[in-house]
Amino acid sequence: MITELQQQDFHKCLHVLNEQGQLEAKAIAMSVNPGRIFVDKPSAPTTGMIWLGNNDGFILFGDDSNQQFNGALNTFIDEVIIPDAKKVGLNWFEVVGNHEKWNETIEMLFKHRNLGSWNQKVYTLNEQINKRKGELSLPQGYTIRKINEQLYEENTIENKAFLHETIEEFWSSPEQFFNNGIAYGAFWGNEIVSICYSGFVVNNIHCVGIETLADHQGKKLAQILAHHFVQDCFENDMTVYWDCMEGNKPSVAVAEKLGFRNTFNYVGYEFSF
């Protein structure tokens, strides 16, 4: 049997999460970022599945050999997850294991579902090796501003919805974001065209997210904003965490140019609903 946990009980999963696993899992279990958690035993979970609040996939955690949980998972996905996913426009089930042993289990459980896979890379930067590493000159016509509560609600921003939708995809409220995260924006006149922000946060560790409008890509704005983001983290004794697909060459390039170190990799799996 698989049961959905109430948010006040999310903390019960912390002791079974892999300490070296994805930051996103910890952020949701600590109720910093929104999400849903499904477990085998609500009173004392040993195995479970996290649904990221930004609908960017699922994380299986705990005992990968739990036959009771594993045996119920496919039916649970069909009867609970798929109907809820379709309500929010999701057509794919994307899942990763919180530790490597889950890979074999995932491949076995979903072998009948035309399973695909990809590689994910995680980079961290927790010391200021070179303060100016990755710094570039800002292209003419652009300005960089740190996003605070006042700017977030500034009516002069012509495309304020882009800023709000980006932050609220990861956070339950603007207040929750500003209590925990930081963000920088690149502006072209009164239009915000690129945002670098804390996607997930656990204690002093910030997972970087970057969005750039299509018309302003190719101008190194992501690298410039990330540099500002990193410097802010350094000044406030925070660690920066960068998680991206191996095939996302621009994201990998920005991380490496800024001096990030590849600390671990993991495999992601997917199948269509």
CSV table of N, CA and C in Angstrom, one decimal, residues 87-143:
chain,number,residue,atom,x,y,z
A,87,LYS,N,-4.1,16.6,-15.2
A,87,LYS,CA,-4.8,17.8,-14.8
A,87,LYS,C,-3.9,19.0,-14.9
A,88,VAL,N,-2.5,18.8,-14.7
A,88,VAL,CA,-1.6,19.9,-14.8
A,88,VAL,C,-0.8,19.9,-16.1
A,89,GLY,N,-1.3,19.0,-17.1
A,89,GLY,CA,-0.7,19.0,-18.4
A,89,GLY,C,0.6,18.2,-18.6
A,90,LEU,N,0.9,17.3,-17.7
A,90,LEU,CA,2.0,16.4,-17.8
A,90,LEU,C,1.7,15.2,-18.6
A,91,ASN,N,2.6,14.9,-19.5
A,91,ASN,CA,2.4,13.7,-20.3
A,91,ASN,C,3.5,12.7,-20.2
A,92,TRP,N,4.5,13.0,-19.3
A,92,TRP,CA,5.6,12.1,-19.1
A,92,TRP,C,5.9,11.9,-17.6
A,93,PHE,N,6.3,10.7,-17.3
A,93,PHE,CA,6.7,10.4,-16.0
A,93,PHE,C,8.2,10.3,-16.0
A,94,GLU,N,8.9,11.3,-15.3
A,94,GLU,CA,10.3,11.4,-15.2
A,94,GLU,C,10.7,11.1,-13.8
A,95,VAL,N,11.6,10.1,-13.6
A,95,VAL,CA,11.9,9.7,-12.3
A,95,VAL,C,13.4,9.4,-12.1
A,96,VAL,N,14.0,9.7,-10.9
A,96,VAL,CA,15.3,9.4,-10.6
A,96,VAL,C,15.4,8.7,-9.3
A,97,GLY,N,16.4,8.0,-9.0
A,97,GLY,CA,16.6,7.3,-7.7
A,97,GLY,C,17.5,8.2,-6.8
A,98,ASN,N,17.1,8.2,-5.5
A,98,ASN,CA,17.9,9.0,-4.6
A,98,ASN,C,19.2,8.4,-4.2
A,99,HIS,N,19.4,7.1,-4.7
A,99,HIS,CA,20.8,6.5,-4.6
A,99,HIS,C,20.9,5.5,-5.8
A,100,GLU,N,22.1,5.1,-6.1
A,100,GLU,CA,22.3,4.3,-7.3
A,100,GLU,C,21.6,3.0,-7.4
A,101,LYS,N,21.3,2.4,-6.3
A,101,LYS,CA,20.7,1.1,-6.3
A,101,LYS,C,19.3,1.1,-6.9
A,102,TRP,N,18.7,2.3,-6.9
A,102,TRP,CA,17.4,2.5,-7.5
A,102,TRP,C,17.4,2.3,-9.0
A,103,ASN,N,18.5,2.5,-9.6
A,103,ASN,CA,18.6,2.4,-11.1
A,103,ASN,C,18.1,1.0,-11.6
A,104,GLU,N,18.7,0.0,-11.0
A,104,GLU,CA,18.3,-1.4,-11.5
A,104,GLU,C,16.8,-1.6,-11.1
A,105,THR,N,16.3,-1.1,-10.0
A,105,THR,CA,15.0,-1.4,-9.6
A,105,THR,C,14.0,-0.6,-10.6
A,106,ILE,N,14.3,0.6,-10.9
A,106,ILE,CA,13.5,1.4,-11.8
A,106,ILE,C,13.4,0.7,-13.2
A,107,GLU,N,14.6,0.2,-13.7
A,107,GLU,CA,14.6,-0.5,-15.0
A,107,GLU,C,13.8,-1.7,-15.0
A,108,MET,N,13.7,-2.4,-13.8
A,108,MET,CA,12.9,-3.7,-13.7
A,108,MET,C,11.4,-3.3,-13.6
A,109,LEU,N,11.1,-2.3,-12.7
A,109,LEU,CA,9.7,-2.0,-12.5
A,109,LEU,C,9.0,-1.5,-13.7
A,110,PHE,N,9.7,-0.7,-14.5
A,110,PHE,CA,9.1,0.0,-15.7
A,110,PHE,C,9.6,-0.6,-17.0
A,111,LYS,N,10.1,-1.8,-17.1
A,111,LYS,CA,10.6,-2.3,-18.3
A,111,LYS,C,9.5,-2.5,-19.4
A,112,HIS,N,8.2,-2.6,-18.9
A,112,HIS,CA,7.1,-2.7,-19.9
A,112,HIS,C,6.6,-1.4,-20.4
A,113,ARG,N,7.2,-0.3,-20.0
A,113,ARG,CA,6.7,1.0,-20.3
A,113,ARG,C,7.5,1.8,-21.4
A,114,ASN,N,8.3,1.1,-22.2
A,114,ASN,CA,9.1,1.8,-23.2
A,114,ASN,C,10.0,2.9,-22.5
A,115,LEU,N,10.8,2.4,-21.6
A,115,LEU,CA,11.5,3.3,-20.7
A,115,LEU,C,12.7,3.9,-21.4
A,116,GLY,N,12.9,5.2,-21.3
A,116,GLY,CA,14.1,5.9,-21.8
A,116,GLY,C,14.9,6.4,-20.6
A,117,SER,N,16.1,6.9,-20.9
A,117,SER,CA,17.0,7.4,-19.9
A,117,SER,C,17.9,8.6,-20.3
A,118,TRP,N,18.4,9.3,-19.4
A,118,TRP,CA,19.4,10.3,-19.7
A,118,TRP,C,20.3,10.5,-18.5
A,119,ASN,N,21.4,11.2,-18.7
A,119,ASN,CA,22.4,11.4,-17.6
A,119,ASN,C,22.3,12.8,-17.0
A,120,GLN,N,22.4,12.9,-15.7
A,120,GLN,CA,22.3,14.2,-15.0
A,120,GLN,C,23.6,14.5,-14.3
A,121,LYS,N,24.1,15.7,-14.3
A,121,LYS,CA,25.4,16.1,-13.7
A,121,LYS,C,25.1,17.1,-12.6
A,122,VAL,N,25.8,16.9,-11.5
A,122,VAL,CA,25.6,17.8,-10.3
A,122,VAL,C,27.0,18.5,-10.1
A,123,TYR,N,27.0,19.8,-10.0
A,123,TYR,CA,28.2,20.6,-9.7
A,123,TYR,C,28.0,21.4,-8.4
A,124,THR,N,29.1,21.5,-7.7
A,124,THR,CA,29.0,22.4,-6.5
A,124,THR,C,30.2,23.4,-6.5
A,125,LEU,N,30.0,24.5,-5.8
A,125,LEU,CA,31.0,25.5,-5.6
A,125,LEU,C,30.8,26.0,-4.2
A,126,ASN,N,31.8,25.7,-3.3
A,126,ASN,CA,31.6,26.1,-1.9
A,126,ASN,C,32.9,26.8,-1.4
A,127,GLU,N,33.7,27.2,-2.3
A,127,GLU,CA,34.8,28.0,-1.9
A,127,GLU,C,35.2,29.0,-3.0
A,128,GLN,N,35.7,30.1,-2.7
A,128,GLN,CA,36.0,31.2,-3.7
A,128,GLN,C,37.4,31.0,-4.2
A,129,ILE,N,37.5,30.1,-5.2
A,129,ILE,CA,38.8,29.8,-5.7
A,129,ILE,C,39.4,31.0,-6.5
A,130,ASN,N,38.5,31.6,-7.2
A,130,ASN,CA,38.9,32.8,-8.0
A,130,ASN,C,37.7,33.8,-8.0
A,131,LYS,N,37.8,34.9,-7.3
A,131,LYS,CA,36.7,35.8,-7.2
A,131,LYS,C,36.1,36.3,-8.5
A,132,ARG,N,37.0,36.4,-9.5
A,132,ARG,CA,36.6,37.0,-10.8
A,132,ARG,C,36.4,35.9,-11.8
A,133,LYS,N,36.4,34.7,-11.5
A,133,LYS,CA,36.3,33.6,-12.4
A,133,LYS,C,34.9,33.7,-13.1
A,134,GLY,N,34.8,33.6,-14.4
A,134,GLY,CA,33.5,33.6,-15.1
A,134,GLY,C,33.0,35.0,-15.3
A,135,GLU,N,33.6,36.1,-14.8
A,135,GLU,CA,33.1,37.4,-15.0
A,135,GLU,C,33.2,37.9,-16.4
A,136,LEU,N,32.2,38.5,-16.9
A,136,LEU,CA,32.1,39.0,-18.3
A,136,LEU,C,31.6,40.4,-18.3
A,137,SER,N,31.9,41.2,-19.3
A,137,SER,CA,31.3,42.5,-19.5
A,137,SER,C,29.9,42.3,-19.9
A,138,LEU,N,29.0,43.2,-19.4
A,138,LEU,CA,27.6,43.2,-19.7
A,138,LEU,C,27.4,43.8,-21.1
A,139,PRO,N,26.7,43.1,-22.0
A,139,PRO,CA,26.5,43.7,-23.3
A,139,PRO,C,25.7,45.1,-23.2
A,140,GLN,N,26.0,45.9,-24.1
A,140,GLN,CA,25.5,47.3,-24.1
A,140,GLN,C,23.9,47.2,-24.1
A,141,GLY,N,23.3,48.1,-23.3
A,141,GLY,CA,21.9,48.2,-23.3
A,141,GLY,C,21.2,47.4,-22.2
A,142,TYR,N,22.0,46.4,-21.5
A,142,TYR,CA,21.4,45.6,-20.4
A,142,TYR,C,21.9,46.2,-19.1
A,143,THR,N,21.0,45.9,-18.1
A,143,THR,CA,21.4,46.2,-16.7
A,143,THR,C,21.1,45.0,-15.8
